[in-house]
CSV table of C-alpha atoms in Angstrom, one decimal:
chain,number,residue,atom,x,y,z
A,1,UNK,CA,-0.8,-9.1,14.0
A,2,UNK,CA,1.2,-12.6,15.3
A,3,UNK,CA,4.0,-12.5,17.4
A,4,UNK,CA,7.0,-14.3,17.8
A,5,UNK,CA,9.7,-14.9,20.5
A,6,UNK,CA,13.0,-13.3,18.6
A,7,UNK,CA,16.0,-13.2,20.8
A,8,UNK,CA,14.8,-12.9,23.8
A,9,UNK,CA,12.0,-10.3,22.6
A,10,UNK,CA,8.7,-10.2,21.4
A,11,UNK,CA,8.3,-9.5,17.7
A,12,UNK,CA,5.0,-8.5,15.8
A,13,UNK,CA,4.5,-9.0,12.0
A,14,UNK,CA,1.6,-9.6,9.6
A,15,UNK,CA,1.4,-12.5,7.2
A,16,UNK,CA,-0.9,-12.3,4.0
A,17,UNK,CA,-1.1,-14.2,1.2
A,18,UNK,CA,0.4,-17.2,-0.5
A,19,UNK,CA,3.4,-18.0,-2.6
A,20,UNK,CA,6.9,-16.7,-2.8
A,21,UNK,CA,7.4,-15.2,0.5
A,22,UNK,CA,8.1,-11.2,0.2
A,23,UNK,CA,9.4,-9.7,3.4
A,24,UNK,CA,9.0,-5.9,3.6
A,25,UNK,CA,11.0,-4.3,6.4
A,26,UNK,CA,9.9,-0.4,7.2
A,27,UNK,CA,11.7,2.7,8.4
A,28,UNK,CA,12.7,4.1,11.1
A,29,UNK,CA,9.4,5.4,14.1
A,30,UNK,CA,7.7,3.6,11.2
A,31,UNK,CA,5.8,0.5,11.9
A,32,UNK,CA,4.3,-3.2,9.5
A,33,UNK,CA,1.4,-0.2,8.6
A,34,UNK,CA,3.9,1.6,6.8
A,35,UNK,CA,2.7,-1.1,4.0
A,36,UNK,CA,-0.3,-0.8,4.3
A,37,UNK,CA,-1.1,0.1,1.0
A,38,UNK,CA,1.4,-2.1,-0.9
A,39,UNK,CA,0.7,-5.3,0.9
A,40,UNK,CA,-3.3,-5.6,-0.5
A,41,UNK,CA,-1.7,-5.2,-4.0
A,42,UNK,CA,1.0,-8.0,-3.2
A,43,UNK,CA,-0.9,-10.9,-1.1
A,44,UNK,CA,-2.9,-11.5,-4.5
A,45,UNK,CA,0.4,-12.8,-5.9
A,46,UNK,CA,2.6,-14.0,-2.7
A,47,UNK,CA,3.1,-14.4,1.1
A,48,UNK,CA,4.2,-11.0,2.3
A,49,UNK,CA,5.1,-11.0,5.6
A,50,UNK,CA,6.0,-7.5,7.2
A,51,UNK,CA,7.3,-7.0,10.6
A,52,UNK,CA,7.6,-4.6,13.1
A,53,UNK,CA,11.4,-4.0,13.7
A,54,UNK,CA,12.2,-4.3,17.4
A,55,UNK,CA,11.9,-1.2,19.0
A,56,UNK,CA,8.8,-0.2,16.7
A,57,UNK,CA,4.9,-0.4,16.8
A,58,UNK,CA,3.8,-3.0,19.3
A,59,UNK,CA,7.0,-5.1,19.5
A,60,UNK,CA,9.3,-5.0,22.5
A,61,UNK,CA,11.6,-1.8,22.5
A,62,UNK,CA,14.6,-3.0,24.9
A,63,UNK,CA,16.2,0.1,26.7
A,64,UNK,CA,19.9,0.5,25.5
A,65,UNK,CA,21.5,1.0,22.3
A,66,UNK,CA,20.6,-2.0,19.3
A,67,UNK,CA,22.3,-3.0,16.3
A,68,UNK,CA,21.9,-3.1,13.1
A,69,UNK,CA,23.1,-6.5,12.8
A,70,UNK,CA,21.0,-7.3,15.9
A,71,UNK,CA,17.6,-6.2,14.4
A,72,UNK,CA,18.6,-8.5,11.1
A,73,UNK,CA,19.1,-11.4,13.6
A,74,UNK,CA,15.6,-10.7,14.5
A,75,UNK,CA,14.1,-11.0,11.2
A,76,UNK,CA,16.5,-14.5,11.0
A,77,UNK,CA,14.7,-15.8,14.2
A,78,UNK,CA,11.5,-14.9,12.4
A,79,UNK,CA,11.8,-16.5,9.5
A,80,UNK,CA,13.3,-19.4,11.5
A,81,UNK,CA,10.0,-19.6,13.7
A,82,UNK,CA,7.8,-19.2,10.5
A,83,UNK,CA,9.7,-22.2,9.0
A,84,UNK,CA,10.5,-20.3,6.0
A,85,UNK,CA,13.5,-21.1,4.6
A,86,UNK,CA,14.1,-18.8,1.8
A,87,UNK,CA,12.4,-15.0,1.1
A,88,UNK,CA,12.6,-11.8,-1.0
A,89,UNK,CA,14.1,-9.3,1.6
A,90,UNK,CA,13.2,-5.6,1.0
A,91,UNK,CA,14.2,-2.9,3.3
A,92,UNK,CA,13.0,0.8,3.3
A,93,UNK,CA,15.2,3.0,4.8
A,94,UNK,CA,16.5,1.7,8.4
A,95,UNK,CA,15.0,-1.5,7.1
A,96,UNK,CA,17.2,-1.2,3.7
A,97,UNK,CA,20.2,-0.8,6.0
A,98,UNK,CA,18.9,-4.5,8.0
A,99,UNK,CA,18.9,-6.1,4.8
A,100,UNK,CA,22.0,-5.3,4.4
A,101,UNK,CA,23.8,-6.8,7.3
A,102,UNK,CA,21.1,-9.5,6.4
A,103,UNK,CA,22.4,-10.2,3.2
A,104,UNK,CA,26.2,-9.9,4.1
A,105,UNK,CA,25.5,-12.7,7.0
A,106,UNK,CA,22.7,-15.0,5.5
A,107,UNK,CA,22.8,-15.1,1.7
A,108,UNK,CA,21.9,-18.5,1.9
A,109,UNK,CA,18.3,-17.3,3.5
A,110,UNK,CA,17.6,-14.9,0.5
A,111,UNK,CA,16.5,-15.3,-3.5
A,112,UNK,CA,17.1,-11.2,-3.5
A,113,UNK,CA,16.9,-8.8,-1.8
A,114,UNK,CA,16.2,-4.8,-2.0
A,115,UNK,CA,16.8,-1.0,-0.7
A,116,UNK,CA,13.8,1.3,-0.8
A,117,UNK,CA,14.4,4.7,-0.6
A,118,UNK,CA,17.7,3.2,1.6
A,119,UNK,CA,22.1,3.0,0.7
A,120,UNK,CA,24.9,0.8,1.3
A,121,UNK,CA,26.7,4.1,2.6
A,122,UNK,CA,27.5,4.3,6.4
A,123,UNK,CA,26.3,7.6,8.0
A,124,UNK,CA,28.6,11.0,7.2
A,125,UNK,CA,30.0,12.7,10.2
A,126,UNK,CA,27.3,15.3,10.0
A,127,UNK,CA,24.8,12.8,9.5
A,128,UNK,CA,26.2,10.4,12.7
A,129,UNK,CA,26.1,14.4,14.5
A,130,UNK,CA,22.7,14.9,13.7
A,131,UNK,CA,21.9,11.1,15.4
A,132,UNK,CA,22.6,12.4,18.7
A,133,UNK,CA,20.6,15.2,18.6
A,134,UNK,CA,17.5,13.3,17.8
A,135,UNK,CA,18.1,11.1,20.4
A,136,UNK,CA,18.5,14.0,22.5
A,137,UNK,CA,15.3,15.3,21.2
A,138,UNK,CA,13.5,12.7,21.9
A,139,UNK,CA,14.6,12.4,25.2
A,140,UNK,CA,14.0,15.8,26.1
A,141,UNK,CA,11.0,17.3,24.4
A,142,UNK,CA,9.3,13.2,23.5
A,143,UNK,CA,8.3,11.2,20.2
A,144,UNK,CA,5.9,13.6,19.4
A,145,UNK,CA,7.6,16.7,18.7
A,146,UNK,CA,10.7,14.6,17.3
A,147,UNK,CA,7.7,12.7,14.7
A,148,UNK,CA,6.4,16.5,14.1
A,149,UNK,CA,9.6,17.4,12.9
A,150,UNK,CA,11.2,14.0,11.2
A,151,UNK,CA,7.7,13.7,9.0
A,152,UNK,CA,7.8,16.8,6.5
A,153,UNK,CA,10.7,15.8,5.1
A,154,UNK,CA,10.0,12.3,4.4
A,155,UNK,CA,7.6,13.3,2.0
A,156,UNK,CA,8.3,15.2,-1.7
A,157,UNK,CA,6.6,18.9,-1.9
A,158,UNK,CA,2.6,18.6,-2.4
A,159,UNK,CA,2.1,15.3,-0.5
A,160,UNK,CA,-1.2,15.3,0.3
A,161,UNK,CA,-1.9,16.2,4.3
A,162,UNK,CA,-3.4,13.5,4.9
A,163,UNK,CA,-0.4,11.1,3.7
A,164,UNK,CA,1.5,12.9,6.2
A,165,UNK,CA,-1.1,12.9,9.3
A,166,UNK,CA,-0.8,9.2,8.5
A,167,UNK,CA,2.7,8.8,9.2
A,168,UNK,CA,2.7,11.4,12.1
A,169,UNK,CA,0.3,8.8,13.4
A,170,UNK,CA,2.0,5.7,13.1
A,171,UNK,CA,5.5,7.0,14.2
A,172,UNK,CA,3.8,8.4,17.7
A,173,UNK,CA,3.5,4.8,18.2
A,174,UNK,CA,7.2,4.4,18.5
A,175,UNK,CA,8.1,3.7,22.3
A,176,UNK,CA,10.9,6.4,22.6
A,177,UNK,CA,13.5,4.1,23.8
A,178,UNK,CA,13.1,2.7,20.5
A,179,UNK,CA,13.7,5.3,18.6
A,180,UNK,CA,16.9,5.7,20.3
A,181,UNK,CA,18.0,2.5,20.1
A,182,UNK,CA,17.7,2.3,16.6
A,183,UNK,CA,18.8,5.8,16.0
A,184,UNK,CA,22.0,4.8,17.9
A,185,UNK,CA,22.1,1.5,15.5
A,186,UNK,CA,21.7,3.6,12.2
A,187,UNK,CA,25.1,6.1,13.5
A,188,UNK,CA,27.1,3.3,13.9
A,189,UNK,CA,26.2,1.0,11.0
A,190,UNK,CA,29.6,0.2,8.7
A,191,UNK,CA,29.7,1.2,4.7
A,192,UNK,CA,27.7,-2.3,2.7
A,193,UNK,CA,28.3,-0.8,-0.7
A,194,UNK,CA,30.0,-4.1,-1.1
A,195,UNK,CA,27.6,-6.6,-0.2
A,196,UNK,CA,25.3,-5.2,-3.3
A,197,UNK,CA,28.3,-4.8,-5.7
A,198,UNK,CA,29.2,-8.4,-4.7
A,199,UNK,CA,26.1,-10.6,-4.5
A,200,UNK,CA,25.1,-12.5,-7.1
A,201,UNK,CA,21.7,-12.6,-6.0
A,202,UNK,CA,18.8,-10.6,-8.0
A,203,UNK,CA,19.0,-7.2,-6.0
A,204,UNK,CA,16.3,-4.5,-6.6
A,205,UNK,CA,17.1,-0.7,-5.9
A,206,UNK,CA,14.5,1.6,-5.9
A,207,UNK,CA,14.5,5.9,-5.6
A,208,UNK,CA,12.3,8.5,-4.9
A,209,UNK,CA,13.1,11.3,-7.5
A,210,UNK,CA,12.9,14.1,-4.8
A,211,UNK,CA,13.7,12.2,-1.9
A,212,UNK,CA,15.8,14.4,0.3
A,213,UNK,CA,16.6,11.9,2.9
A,214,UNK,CA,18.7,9.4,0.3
A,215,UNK,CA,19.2,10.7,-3.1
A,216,UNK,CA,19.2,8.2,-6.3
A,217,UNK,CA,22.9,8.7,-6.8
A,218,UNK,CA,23.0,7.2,-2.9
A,219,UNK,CA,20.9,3.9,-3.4
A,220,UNK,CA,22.1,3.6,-7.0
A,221,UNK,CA,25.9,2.1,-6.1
A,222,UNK,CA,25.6,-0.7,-8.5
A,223,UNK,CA,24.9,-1.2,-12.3
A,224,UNK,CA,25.9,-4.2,-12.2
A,225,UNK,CA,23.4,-6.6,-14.7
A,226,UNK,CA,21.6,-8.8,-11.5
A,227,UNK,CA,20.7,-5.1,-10.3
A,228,UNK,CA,17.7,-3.4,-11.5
A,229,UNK,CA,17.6,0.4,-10.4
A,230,UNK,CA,13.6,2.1,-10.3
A,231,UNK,CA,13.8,5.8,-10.0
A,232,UNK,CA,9.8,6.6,-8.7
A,233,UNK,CA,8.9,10.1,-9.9
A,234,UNK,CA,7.1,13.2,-7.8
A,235,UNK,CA,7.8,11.0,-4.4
A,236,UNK,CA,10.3,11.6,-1.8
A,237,UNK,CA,11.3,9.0,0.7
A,238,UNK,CA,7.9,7.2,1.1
A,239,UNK,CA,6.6,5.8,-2.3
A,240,UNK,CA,4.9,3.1,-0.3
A,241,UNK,CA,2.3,6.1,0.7
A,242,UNK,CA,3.7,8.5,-2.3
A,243,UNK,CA,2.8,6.4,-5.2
A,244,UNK,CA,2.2,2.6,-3.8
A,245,UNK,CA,0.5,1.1,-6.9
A,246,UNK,CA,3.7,2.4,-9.2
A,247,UNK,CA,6.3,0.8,-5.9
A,248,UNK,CA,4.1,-2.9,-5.8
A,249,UNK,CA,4.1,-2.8,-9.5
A,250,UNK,CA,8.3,-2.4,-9.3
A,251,UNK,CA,8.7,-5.0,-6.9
A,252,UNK,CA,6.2,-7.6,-8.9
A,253,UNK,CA,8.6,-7.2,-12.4
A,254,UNK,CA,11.8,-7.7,-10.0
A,255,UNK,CA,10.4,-10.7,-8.3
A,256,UNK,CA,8.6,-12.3,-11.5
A,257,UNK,CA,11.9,-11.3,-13.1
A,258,UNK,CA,13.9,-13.0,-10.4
A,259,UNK,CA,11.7,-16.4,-10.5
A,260,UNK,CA,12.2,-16.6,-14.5
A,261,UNK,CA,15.8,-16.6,-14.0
């Protein structure tokens, strides 16, 4: 892992590969080893450069509530400090929702961008309910039993155990002030249905069949014909663990697809 300075804070990331720069942003207590599996089967073809967001894995994790638009500003900085002036922006999740405000605010950065198992739509009123009481669980009872009980149902029925000890693992990593920072940032993010419906930038959008967390019908709000729409089945909200050799193979066609045109 490098690390840059991004607004005032330190940001880690890894860089592999050459080529067409790929950035792959992960979820929320989720960390740059949420790609673990996809990036090997990437790097052959292009630079793929995967941070961890502020607030996650071993980059700073400010007290206080963050921003969605913040944490894109952080990935601006980055590419900024890596001298790279254009990238493939893919967002799983939280990081779907940063590539949104990303791709509202800096099209000029981007030759497309993506949401994994992620939606244009702002948070429901249950949904912006059921913020505060993880942040309250978190505060109260810690990021382990609040990653005991997010992790189960990231994943579709079956997932192997060990995919899920995996995740548990990586998401205890999450500095708890973190997690409720970006929690906090998720409730109060605005509706971006627009940005995809608008661009006219190469957009991938790609859904888990039994993902329980964001449905297809949620991530698929565009048909338009620079929109390509990947439904990924038997996986729920992680396909990068779920089925990463079907996800990398999506995101080559969509990039190689993108380059042709």
């Amino acid at each position: 892992m490098e690390i840059v300075r991004c607004e005032g804070s330190n940001i880690c990331y890894s860089d592999q590969g050459t080529g067409d720069v790929i950035v792959l942003l992960h979820g929320f207590c989720g960390s740059s080893s949420y790609w673990e599996q996809v990036i090997p089967l990437l790097s052959g073809n292009y630079r793929v450069i995967a941070p961890d967001l502020r607030g996650h894995g071993v980059s700073d994790a400010p007290l206080g509530a963050y921003s969605i638009d913040q944490m894109a500003d952080d990935v601006l900085s980055l590419l900024e400090a890596l001298e790279i002036p254009e990238c493939y922006l893919l967002g799983h999740s939280l990081g779907g929702y940063i590539t949104l405000s990303f791709a509202q605010r800096h099209a000029s950065r981007l030759k497309g961008f993506g949401l994994i198992h992620s939606t244009g739509y702002p948070d429901s009123g249950e949904a912006r309910e059921n913020r505060l009481k993880s942040v309250s669980k978190i505060q109260n009872e810690g990021i382990f039993a609040f990653v005991d009980g997010l992790v189960p149902g990231l994943f579709a029925p079956g997932a192997a155990p060990q995919l899920l000890e995996r995740t548990k693992e990586i998401g205890y990593r999450t500095p708890p002030q973190g997690a409720v920072g970006a929690a906090m940032a998720m409730r109060e993010r605005p509706d971006r249905r627009d940005v995809i419906s608008a661009t006219a930038l190469p957009v991938l959008l790609v859904a888990g069949a039994e993902d329980s967390k964001v449905t297809p019908e949620q991530t698929f709000t565009s048909n338009k014909p620079n929109v390509t729409q990947a439904t990924i089945s038997g996986v729920g909200h992680m396909s990068m663990y779920e089925a990463p050799e079907r996800l990398a193979e999506i995101i080559k066609d969509y990039v190689h697809a993108a380059v042709r045109k």
